[in-house]
CSV table of C-alpha atoms and ligand atoms in Angstrom, one decimal:
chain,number,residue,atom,x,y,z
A,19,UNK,CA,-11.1,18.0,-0.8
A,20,UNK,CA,-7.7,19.1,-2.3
A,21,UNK,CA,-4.8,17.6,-2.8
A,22,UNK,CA,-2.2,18.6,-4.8
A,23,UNK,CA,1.2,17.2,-5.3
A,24,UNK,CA,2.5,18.9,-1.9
A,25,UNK,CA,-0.3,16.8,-0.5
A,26,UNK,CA,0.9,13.6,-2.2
A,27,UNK,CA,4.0,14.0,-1.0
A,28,UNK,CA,3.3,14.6,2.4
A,29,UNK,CA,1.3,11.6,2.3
A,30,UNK,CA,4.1,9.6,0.8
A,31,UNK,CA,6.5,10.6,3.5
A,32,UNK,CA,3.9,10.2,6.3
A,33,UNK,CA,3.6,6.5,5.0
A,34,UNK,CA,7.6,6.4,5.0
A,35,UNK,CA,8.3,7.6,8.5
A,36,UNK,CA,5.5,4.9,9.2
A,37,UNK,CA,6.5,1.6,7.6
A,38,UNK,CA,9.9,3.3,9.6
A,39,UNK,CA,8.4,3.2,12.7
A,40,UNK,CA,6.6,-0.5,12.2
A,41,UNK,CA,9.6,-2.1,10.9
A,42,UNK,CA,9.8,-5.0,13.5
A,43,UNK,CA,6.0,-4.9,14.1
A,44,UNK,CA,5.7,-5.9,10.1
A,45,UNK,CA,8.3,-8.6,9.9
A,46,UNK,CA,6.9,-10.0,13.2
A,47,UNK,CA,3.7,-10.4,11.8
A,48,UNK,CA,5.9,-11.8,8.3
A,49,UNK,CA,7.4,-14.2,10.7
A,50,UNK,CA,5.0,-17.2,11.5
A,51,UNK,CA,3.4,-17.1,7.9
A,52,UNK,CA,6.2,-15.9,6.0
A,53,UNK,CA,10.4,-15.3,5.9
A,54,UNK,CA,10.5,-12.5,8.7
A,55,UNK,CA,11.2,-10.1,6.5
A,56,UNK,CA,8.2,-7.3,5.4
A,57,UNK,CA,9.2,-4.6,7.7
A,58,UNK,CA,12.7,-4.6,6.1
A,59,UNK,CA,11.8,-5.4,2.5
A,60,UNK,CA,8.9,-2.1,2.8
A,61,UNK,CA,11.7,-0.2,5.2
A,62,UNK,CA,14.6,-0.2,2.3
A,63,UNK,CA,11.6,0.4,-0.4
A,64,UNK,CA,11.0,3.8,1.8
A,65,UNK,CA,14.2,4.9,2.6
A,66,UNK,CA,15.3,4.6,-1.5
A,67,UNK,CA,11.8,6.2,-1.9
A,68,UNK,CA,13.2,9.2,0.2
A,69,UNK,CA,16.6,9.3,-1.3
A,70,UNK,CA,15.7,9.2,-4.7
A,71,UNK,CA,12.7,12.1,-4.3
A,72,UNK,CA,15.7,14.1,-3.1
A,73,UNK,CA,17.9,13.4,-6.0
A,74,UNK,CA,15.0,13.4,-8.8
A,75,UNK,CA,12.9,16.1,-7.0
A,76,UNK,CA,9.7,15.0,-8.4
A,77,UNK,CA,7.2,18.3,-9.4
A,78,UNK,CA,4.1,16.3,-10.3
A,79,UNK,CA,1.6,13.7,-8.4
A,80,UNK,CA,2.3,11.6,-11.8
A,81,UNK,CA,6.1,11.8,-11.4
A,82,UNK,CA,6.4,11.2,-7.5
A,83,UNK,CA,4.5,7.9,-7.6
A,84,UNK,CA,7.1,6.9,-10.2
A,85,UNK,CA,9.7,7.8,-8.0
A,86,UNK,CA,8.3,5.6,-5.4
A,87,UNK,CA,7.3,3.0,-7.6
A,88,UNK,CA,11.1,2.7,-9.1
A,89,UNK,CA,12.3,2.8,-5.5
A,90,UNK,CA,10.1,-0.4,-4.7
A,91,UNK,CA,10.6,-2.4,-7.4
A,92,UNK,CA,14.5,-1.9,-7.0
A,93,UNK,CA,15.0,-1.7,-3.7
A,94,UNK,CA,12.7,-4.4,-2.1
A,95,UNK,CA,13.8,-8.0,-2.5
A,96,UNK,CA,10.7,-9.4,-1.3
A,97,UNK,CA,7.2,-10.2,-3.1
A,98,UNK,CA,5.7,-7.1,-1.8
A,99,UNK,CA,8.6,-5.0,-3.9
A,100,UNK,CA,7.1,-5.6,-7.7
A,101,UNK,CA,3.3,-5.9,-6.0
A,102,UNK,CA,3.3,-1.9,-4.5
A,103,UNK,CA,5.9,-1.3,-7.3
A,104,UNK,CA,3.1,-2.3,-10.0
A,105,UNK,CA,0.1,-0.4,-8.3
A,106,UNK,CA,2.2,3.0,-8.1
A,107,UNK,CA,3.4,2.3,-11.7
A,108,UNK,CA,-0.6,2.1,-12.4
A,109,UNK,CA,-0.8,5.3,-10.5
A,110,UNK,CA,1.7,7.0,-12.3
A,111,UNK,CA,-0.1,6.0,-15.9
A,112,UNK,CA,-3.7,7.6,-14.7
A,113,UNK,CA,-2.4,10.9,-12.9
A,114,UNK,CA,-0.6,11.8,-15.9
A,115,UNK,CA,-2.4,14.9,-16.5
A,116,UNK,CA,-3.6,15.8,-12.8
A,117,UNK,CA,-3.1,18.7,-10.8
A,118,UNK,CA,-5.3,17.9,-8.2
A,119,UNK,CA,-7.4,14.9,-6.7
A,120,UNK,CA,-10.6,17.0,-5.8
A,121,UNK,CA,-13.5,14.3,-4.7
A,122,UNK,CA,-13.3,10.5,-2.8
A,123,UNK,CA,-14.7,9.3,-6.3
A,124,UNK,CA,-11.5,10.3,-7.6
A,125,UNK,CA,-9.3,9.2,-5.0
A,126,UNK,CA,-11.3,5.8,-5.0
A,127,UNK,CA,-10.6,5.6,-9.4
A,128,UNK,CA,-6.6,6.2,-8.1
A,129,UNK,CA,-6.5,3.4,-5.6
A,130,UNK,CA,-9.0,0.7,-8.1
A,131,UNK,CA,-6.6,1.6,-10.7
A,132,UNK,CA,-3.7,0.7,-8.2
A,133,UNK,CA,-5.9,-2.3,-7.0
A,134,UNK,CA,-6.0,-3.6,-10.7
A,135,UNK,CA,-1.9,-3.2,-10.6
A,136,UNK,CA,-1.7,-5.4,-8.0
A,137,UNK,CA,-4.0,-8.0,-9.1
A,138,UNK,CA,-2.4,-8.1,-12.7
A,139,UNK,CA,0.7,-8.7,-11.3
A,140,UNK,CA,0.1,-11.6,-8.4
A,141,UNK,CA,-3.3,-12.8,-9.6
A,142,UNK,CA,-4.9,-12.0,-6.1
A,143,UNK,CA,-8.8,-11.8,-5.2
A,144,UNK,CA,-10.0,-10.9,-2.3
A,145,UNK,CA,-10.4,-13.2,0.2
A,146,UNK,CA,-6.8,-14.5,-0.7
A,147,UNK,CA,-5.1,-13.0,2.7
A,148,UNK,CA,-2.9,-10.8,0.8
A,149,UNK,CA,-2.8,-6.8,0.6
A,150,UNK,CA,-5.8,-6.7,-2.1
A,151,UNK,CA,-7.8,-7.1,0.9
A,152,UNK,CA,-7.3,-3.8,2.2
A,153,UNK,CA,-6.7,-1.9,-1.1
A,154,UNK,CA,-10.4,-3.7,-2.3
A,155,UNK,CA,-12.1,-2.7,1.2
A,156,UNK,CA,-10.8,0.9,0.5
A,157,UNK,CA,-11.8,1.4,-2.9
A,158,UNK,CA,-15.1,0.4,-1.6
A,159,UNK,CA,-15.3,2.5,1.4
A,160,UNK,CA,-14.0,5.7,-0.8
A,161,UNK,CA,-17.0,4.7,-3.0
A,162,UNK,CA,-20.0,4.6,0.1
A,163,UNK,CA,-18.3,7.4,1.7
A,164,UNK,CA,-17.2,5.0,4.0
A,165,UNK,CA,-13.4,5.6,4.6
A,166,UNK,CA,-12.3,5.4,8.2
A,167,UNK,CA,-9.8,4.0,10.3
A,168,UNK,CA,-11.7,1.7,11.6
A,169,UNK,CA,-12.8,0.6,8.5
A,170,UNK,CA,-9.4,0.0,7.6
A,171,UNK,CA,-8.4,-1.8,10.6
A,172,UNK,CA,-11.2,-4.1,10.0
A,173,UNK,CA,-10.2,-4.9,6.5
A,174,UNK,CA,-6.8,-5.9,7.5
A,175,UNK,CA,-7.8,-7.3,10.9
A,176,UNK,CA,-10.6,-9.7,8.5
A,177,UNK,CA,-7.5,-11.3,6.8
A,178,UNK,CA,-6.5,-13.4,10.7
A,179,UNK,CA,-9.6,-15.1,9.6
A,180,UNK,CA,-8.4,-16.3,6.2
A,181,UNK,CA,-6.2,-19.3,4.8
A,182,UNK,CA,-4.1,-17.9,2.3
A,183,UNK,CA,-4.2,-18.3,-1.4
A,184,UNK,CA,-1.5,-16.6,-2.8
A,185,UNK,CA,2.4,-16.1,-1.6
A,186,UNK,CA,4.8,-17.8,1.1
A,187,UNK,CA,2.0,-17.9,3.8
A,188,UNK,CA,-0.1,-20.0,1.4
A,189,UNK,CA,2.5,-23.0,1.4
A,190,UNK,CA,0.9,-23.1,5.4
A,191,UNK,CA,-2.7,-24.2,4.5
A,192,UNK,CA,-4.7,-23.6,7.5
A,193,UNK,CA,-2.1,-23.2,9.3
A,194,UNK,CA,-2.1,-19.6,8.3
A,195,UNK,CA,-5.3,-18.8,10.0
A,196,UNK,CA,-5.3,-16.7,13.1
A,197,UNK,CA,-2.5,-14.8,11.2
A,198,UNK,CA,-2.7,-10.9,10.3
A,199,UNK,CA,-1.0,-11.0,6.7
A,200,UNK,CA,1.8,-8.6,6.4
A,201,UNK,CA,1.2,-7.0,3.3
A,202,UNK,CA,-2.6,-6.1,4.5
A,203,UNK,CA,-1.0,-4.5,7.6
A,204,UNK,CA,1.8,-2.3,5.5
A,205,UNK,CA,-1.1,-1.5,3.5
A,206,UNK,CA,-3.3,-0.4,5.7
A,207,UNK,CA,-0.2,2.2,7.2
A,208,UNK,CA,-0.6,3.4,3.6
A,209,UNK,CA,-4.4,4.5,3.9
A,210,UNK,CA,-4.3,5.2,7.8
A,211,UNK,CA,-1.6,8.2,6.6
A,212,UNK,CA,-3.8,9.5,3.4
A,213,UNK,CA,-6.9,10.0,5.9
A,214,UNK,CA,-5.7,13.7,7.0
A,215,UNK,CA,-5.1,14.4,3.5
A,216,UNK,CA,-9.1,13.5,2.7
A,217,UNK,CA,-10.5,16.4,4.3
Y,314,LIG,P1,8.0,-12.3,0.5
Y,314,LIG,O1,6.8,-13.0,0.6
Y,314,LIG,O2,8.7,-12.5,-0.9
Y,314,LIG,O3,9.0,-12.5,1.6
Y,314,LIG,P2,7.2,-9.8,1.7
Y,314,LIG,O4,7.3,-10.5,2.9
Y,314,LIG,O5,7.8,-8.5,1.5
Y,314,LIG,O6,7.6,-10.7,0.5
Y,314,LIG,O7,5.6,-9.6,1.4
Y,314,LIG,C1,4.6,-10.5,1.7
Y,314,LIG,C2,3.3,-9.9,1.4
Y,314,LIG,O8,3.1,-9.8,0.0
Y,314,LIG,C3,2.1,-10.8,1.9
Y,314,LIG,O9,1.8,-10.5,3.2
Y,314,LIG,C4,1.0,-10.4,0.9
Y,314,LIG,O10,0.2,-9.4,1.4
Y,314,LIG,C5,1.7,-9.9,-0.3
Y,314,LIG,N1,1.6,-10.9,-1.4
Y,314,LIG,C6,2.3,-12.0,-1.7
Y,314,LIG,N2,1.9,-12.6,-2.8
Y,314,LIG,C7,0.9,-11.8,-3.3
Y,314,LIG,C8,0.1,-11.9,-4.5
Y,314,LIG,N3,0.2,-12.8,-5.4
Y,314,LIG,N4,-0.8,-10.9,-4.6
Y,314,LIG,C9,-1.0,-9.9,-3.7
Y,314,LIG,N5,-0.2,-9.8,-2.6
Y,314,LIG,C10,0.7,-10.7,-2.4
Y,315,LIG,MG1,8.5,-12.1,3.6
């Protein structure tokens, strides 16, 4: 495995083009547990992601996820804004000095350190019914050699099963349940497009 920061990027706008393309299927799924409005909370994150790179024109893997983790935190209004904002902050701090992601032991350190962004900013576990569910599946999976689509799909398809314990869909006790959470399914667009990158 390789990937440089013209791999990182690629992945980054791969992941923009698809929170783009899921807009209405996020906020639908935002809609009976939440306020409606994921897909267009992650959509303006994205598209201030994209404008800014052009403006800033980010050289190093370090530097592009600060671009995108600025973008979030300003652009998105929602819960989900400071929450990615934090984990691509994280990422920013521990690619510092790297070239190049070279092994999945790597690339599962990157997304545990993001993971512990997350978590330091909403106080999730898993099991919660939140986006740590998927970004604590992953790291795993990188770990056992286990990545997959299907292995992702079943991490955020797991959180229908679970009453929520943190954010707007937890107000909705167990009312929640038979519910994909939002933030699982944006995340899991965000592993789904670093897959090709993996090889
Ligand atoms: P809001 O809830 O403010 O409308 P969004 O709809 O954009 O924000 O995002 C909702 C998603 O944020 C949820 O589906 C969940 O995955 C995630 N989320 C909310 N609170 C937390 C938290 N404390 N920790 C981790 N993720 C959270
Ligand atoms: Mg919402």
């Amino acid at each position: 495995m390789q990937v440089t920061v013209k791999e990182i990027q690629a992945w980054l706008d791969d992941f923009a083009r698809a929170i783009t393309d899921n807009k209405d299927y996020l906020s639908k799924l935002d809609t009976p547990i939440g306020d409606g409005d994921h897909g267009n909370n992650m959509n303006r994150g994205l598209t201030e992601y994209l404008h800014a790179f052009e403006t800033k024109q980010p050289t190093t893997i370090s530097d592009t996820f600060k671009v995108l983790s600025m973008a979030l935190i300003s652009k998105v209004g929602g819960a989900s804004g400071p929450l990615y904002g934090s984990a691509f902050m994280k990422l920013t701090k521990v690619t510092k000095d790297s070239t190049e992601i070279t092994s999945t032991t790597q690339m599962a350190q990157l997304v545990e350190a993001g993971l512990a962004g997350i978590q330091a900013r909403g106080k999730a576990i898993p099991g919660d019914k939140t986006m740590v569910d998927v970004w604590s599946a992953v790291v795993e999976d990188l770990k056992n050699n286990n990545f997959s689509k299907e292995r992702i799909e079943m991490a955020k398809e797991q959180t229908k099963e679970l009453q929520a314990r943190k954010g707007r869909a937890s107000y909705l006790g167990e009312r929640a349940i038979g519910h994909i959470d939002p933030g699982a399914a944006s995340s899991a667009l965000l592993f789904q497009t670093l897959l090709p990158y993996l090889n």
